[in-house]
Short mmCIF file of C-alpha atoms in Angstrom, two decimals:
data_model
loop_
_atom_site.label_atom_id
_atom_site.label_comp_id
_atom_site.label_asym_id
_atom_site.label_seq_id
_atom_site.Cartn_x
_atom_site.Cartn_y
_atom_site.Cartn_z
CA UNK Q 1 24.02 48.49 112.56
CA UNK Q 2 21.56 50.68 114.39
CA UNK Q 3 22.87 54.20 115.05
CA UNK Q 4 21.41 56.88 117.25
CA UNK Q 5 22.72 60.42 117.29
CA UNK Q 6 22.28 62.41 120.46
CA UNK Q 7 22.66 66.16 120.86
CA UNK Q 8 23.97 68.23 122.46
CA UNK Q 9 27.03 66.51 123.85
CA UNK Q 10 27.24 68.93 126.78
CA UNK Q 11 24.81 71.36 128.34
CA UNK Q 12 25.47 73.81 131.15
CA UNK Q 13 22.41 75.42 132.67
CA UNK Q 14 21.67 77.68 135.59
CA UNK Q 15 19.60 76.02 138.24
CA UNK Q 16 15.96 76.62 137.45
CA UNK Q 17 16.45 76.71 133.69
CA UNK Q 18 15.01 74.07 131.40
CA UNK Q 19 17.04 71.41 129.60
CA UNK Q 20 16.37 69.30 126.52
CA UNK Q 21 18.34 66.51 124.87
CA UNK Q 22 17.50 65.03 121.49
CA UNK Q 23 17.98 61.62 120.00
CA UNK Q 24 17.74 60.90 116.27
CA UNK Q 25 17.92 57.82 114.08
CA UNK Q 26 17.92 57.40 110.33
CA UNK Q 27 15.86 54.23 110.66
CA UNK Q 28 12.56 53.44 112.34
CA UNK Q 29 12.95 52.35 115.92
CA UNK Q 30 10.85 49.69 117.63
CA UNK Q 31 11.25 51.49 120.93
CA UNK Q 32 13.48 53.96 122.69
CA UNK Q 33 14.73 53.99 126.24
CA UNK Q 34 16.27 56.73 128.34
CA UNK Q 35 18.88 56.27 131.03
CA UNK Q 36 20.62 58.56 133.49
CA UNK Q 37 24.17 58.07 134.72
CA UNK Q 38 25.32 60.10 137.69
CA UNK Q 39 29.03 60.94 137.92
CA UNK Q 40 30.90 57.84 139.06
CA UNK Q 41 27.76 55.73 138.79
CA UNK Q 42 26.16 53.38 136.34
CA UNK Q 43 23.26 53.98 133.92
CA UNK Q 44 19.84 53.82 135.52
CA UNK Q 45 16.73 53.17 133.47
CA UNK Q 46 14.29 56.07 133.34
CA UNK Q 47 11.61 55.15 130.83
CA UNK Q 48 10.72 53.29 127.65
CA UNK Q 49 8.64 54.68 124.79
CA UNK Q 50 7.05 52.36 122.28
CA UNK Q 51 4.18 54.07 120.50
CA UNK Q 52 4.40 56.64 117.74
CA UNK Q 53 3.89 60.15 119.16
CA UNK Q 54 3.99 58.88 122.72
CA UNK Q 55 4.53 61.40 125.51
CA UNK Q 56 5.27 60.37 129.08
CA UNK Q 57 5.96 62.48 132.15
CA UNK Q 58 7.85 61.78 135.33
CA UNK Q 59 7.54 64.78 137.62
CA UNK Q 60 9.70 67.45 135.93
CA UNK Q 61 10.83 65.12 133.11
CA UNK Q 62 8.92 64.86 129.84
CA UNK Q 63 9.77 62.21 127.27
CA UNK Q 64 8.55 62.23 123.68
CA UNK Q 65 8.73 59.71 120.84
CA UNK Q 66 8.37 61.13 117.35
CA UNK Q 67 5.47 60.33 115.06
CA UNK Q 68 7.79 58.54 112.65
CA UNK Q 69 9.52 56.72 115.52
CA UNK Q 70 12.87 58.07 114.39
CA UNK Q 71 13.47 60.65 117.08
CA UNK Q 72 12.92 61.27 120.74
CA UNK Q 73 13.51 63.96 123.30
CA UNK Q 74 13.88 64.37 127.04
CA UNK Q 75 12.93 67.69 128.55
CA UNK Q 76 13.60 68.69 132.14
CA UNK Q 77 11.69 71.64 133.52
CA UNK Q 78 13.33 73.87 136.14
CA UNK Q 79 16.54 71.90 136.58
CA UNK Q 80 17.90 71.14 140.01
CA UNK Q 81 21.41 70.19 141.10
CA UNK Q 82 20.17 66.63 141.55
CA UNK Q 83 19.61 66.46 137.77
CA UNK Q 84 23.36 66.51 137.14
CA UNK Q 85 24.60 63.54 135.13
CA UNK Q 86 24.70 62.12 131.64
CA UNK Q 87 21.45 61.27 129.90
CA UNK Q 88 21.51 58.52 127.32
CA UNK Q 89 18.96 57.40 124.81
CA UNK Q 90 19.07 53.79 123.72
CA UNK Q 91 17.23 52.11 120.91
CA UNK Q 92 16.70 48.76 119.30
CA UNK Q 93 15.54 48.10 115.80
CA UNK Q 94 12.71 45.81 114.82
CA UNK Q 95 13.36 42.23 115.88
CA UNK Q 96 16.71 43.06 117.43
CA UNK Q 97 17.83 42.38 120.98
CA UNK Q 98 20.77 44.73 120.65
CA UNK Q 99 20.41 48.04 122.44
CA UNK Q 100 22.39 50.85 120.83
CA UNK Q 101 23.17 53.82 123.04
CA UNK Q 102 23.59 57.40 121.98
CA UNK Q 103 26.78 59.15 123.08
CA UNK Q 104 24.85 60.91 125.82
CA UNK Q 105 24.30 64.49 126.90
CA UNK Q 106 26.24 65.57 129.96
CA UNK Q 107 24.22 68.02 132.01
CA UNK Q 108 25.85 70.42 134.44
CA UNK Q 109 23.67 72.54 136.68
CA UNK Q 110 25.12 75.74 138.11
CA UNK Q 111 23.59 76.53 141.50
CA UNK L 1 15.58 41.95 145.07
CA UNK L 2 19.32 42.29 145.02
CA UNK L 3 20.70 44.29 142.12
CA UNK L 4 23.16 43.27 139.46
CA UNK L 5 26.56 42.50 140.90
CA UNK L 6 29.87 42.54 139.13
CA UNK L 7 33.23 41.28 140.25
CA UNK L 8 35.87 42.43 140.56
CA UNK L 9 35.13 46.15 140.80
CA UNK L 10 38.64 47.21 139.88
CA UNK L 11 41.37 45.43 137.99
CA UNK L 12 44.84 46.32 136.80
CA UNK L 13 46.41 44.14 134.14
CA UNK L 14 49.43 44.25 131.89
CA UNK L 15 49.37 44.23 128.11
CA UNK L 16 49.20 40.71 126.71
CA UNK L 17 47.46 39.24 129.75
CA UNK L 18 43.91 38.01 129.78
CA UNK L 19 41.07 38.87 132.12
CA UNK L 20 37.75 37.38 133.15
CA UNK L 21 34.94 39.51 134.50
CA UNK L 22 31.88 38.17 136.23
CA UNK L 23 28.27 39.33 136.38
CA UNK L 24 25.38 38.06 138.47
CA UNK L 25 22.03 39.29 137.18
CA UNK L 26 18.93 40.14 139.14
CA UNK L 27 17.14 36.97 140.21
CA UNK L 28 14.73 35.89 137.49
CA UNK L 29 16.43 37.85 134.74
CA UNK L 30 17.59 35.61 131.92
CA UNK L 31 19.07 38.21 129.58
CA UNK L 32 22.53 39.58 130.27
CA UNK L 33 24.25 42.20 128.14
CA UNK L 34 27.78 43.52 128.32
CA UNK L 35 28.95 47.02 127.42
CA UNK L 36 32.26 48.79 127.24
CA UNK L 37 32.23 52.42 128.35
CA UNK L 38 35.03 54.83 127.51
CA UNK L 39 35.07 58.64 127.52
CA UNK L 40 35.66 58.77 123.78
CA UNK L 41 33.33 56.06 122.50
CA UNK L 42 30.58 56.11 125.08
CA UNK L 43 28.62 52.94 125.77
CA UNK L 44 29.36 50.26 123.22
CA UNK L 45 27.50 46.97 123.04
CA UNK L 46 29.66 43.86 123.37
CA UNK L 47 27.21 40.96 123.43
CA UNK L 48 23.94 39.73 124.82
CA UNK L 49 23.08 36.31 126.23
CA UNK L 50 19.73 34.75 126.89
CA UNK L 51 19.34 31.29 128.37
CA UNK L 52 23.01 30.49 127.74
CA UNK L 53 22.82 31.49 124.05
CA UNK L 54 24.54 34.49 122.55
CA UNK L 55 21.84 36.33 120.63
CA UNK L 56 23.76 39.39 119.54
CA UNK L 57 27.35 40.43 119.25
CA UNK L 58 28.71 43.93 118.83
CA UNK L 59 31.55 45.04 116.64
CA UNK L 60 34.47 43.95 118.80
CA UNK L 61 37.41 41.71 117.90
CA UNK L 62 37.40 38.03 118.71
CA UNK L 63 39.59 38.70 121.75
CA UNK L 64 36.35 39.60 123.49
CA UNK L 65 34.22 36.61 124.36
CA UNK L 66 31.56 35.70 126.83
CA UNK L 67 29.36 32.99 128.12
CA UNK L 68 26.32 32.49 130.28
CA UNK L 69 25.70 29.72 132.73
CA UNK L 70 22.50 27.85 133.51
CA UNK L 71 21.91 30.07 136.55
CA UNK L 72 22.08 33.14 134.23
CA UNK L 73 25.37 34.31 135.65
CA UNK L 74 27.66 35.53 132.93
CA UNK L 75 31.35 36.00 132.35
CA UNK L 76 33.25 37.92 129.76
CA UNK L 77 36.83 37.29 128.82
CA UNK L 78 39.33 39.51 127.10
CA UNK L 79 42.49 37.85 125.87
CA UNK L 80 45.77 39.47 124.85
CA UNK L 81 44.92 42.76 126.51
CA UNK L 82 45.77 46.02 124.78
CA UNK L 83 46.09 49.48 126.27
CA UNK L 84 42.90 50.51 124.46
CA UNK L 85 40.94 47.91 126.39
CA UNK L 86 41.11 50.11 129.48
CA UNK L 87 37.50 50.96 130.19
CA UNK L 88 34.53 50.51 132.45
CA UNK L 89 32.86 47.22 131.63
CA UNK L 90 29.18 47.22 132.46
CA UNK L 91 26.87 44.29 132.71
CA UNK L 92 23.11 44.71 132.49
CA UNK L 93 20.30 42.25 133.05
CA UNK L 94 16.73 42.34 131.90
CA UNK L 95 13.64 40.21 132.24
CA UNK L 96 12.41 40.17 128.68
CA UNK L 97 15.02 42.21 126.84
CA UNK L 98 13.21 45.38 127.83
CA UNK L 99 14.61 47.87 130.31
CA UNK L 100 18.08 47.03 131.45
CA UNK L 101 19.38 47.08 134.98
CA UNK L 102 23.06 47.86 135.14
CA UNK L 103 25.62 46.68 137.61
CA UNK L 104 28.25 49.00 139.10
CA UNK L 105 30.79 47.93 136.50
CA UNK L 106 34.36 46.68 136.51
CA UNK L 107 37.02 49.33 135.99
CA UNK L 108 39.80 47.69 133.96
CA UNK L 109 43.14 49.42 133.60
CA UNK L 110 45.70 47.95 131.20
CA UNK L 111 49.27 49.09 131.66
#
């Protein structure tokens, strides 16, 4: 089945530093979604990317979808303590309704 | 709109017992997916229902089953519980199998 690899598994940053998590697949993805899960909470949808090379921004968050639609990244500029949580990418293959999640990147922000 | 609700929120069961978890999706959402979340394996897809039909099933044993009712509410059942079934079970609903809205989850502990 569809597999997505997400790195790094953990990231500790000083508040104000930037953060990036990467998601890779060996197969072409029809779309990729990003979710955030706060400690003790449930995943919350952030964004969906569909087009090759697509770049979307949400305030300090920048999401990219690779040209080959096999990789994606989430970049946070100037992290804040409110950014703490685990960030997941999730992808579905062509014609599939099954969403496969990466293992997630757990972000800790040191104030 | 009210969010996705799951009942019960917490459950403690003994090995060999069975359990039924319930999920009420956001009004108007016809797709319901179930996930198992554990620290070691992350978010793993169990199955997805749309208009009472199972469209996809993840790689879980037959002890895990589910169904969806005409009002889109869904249940999942786990029979002959094992210690390894202890996890957070998350339900997510979506309108057209796009972004998923997760419920708070059911924390199942098997002793």
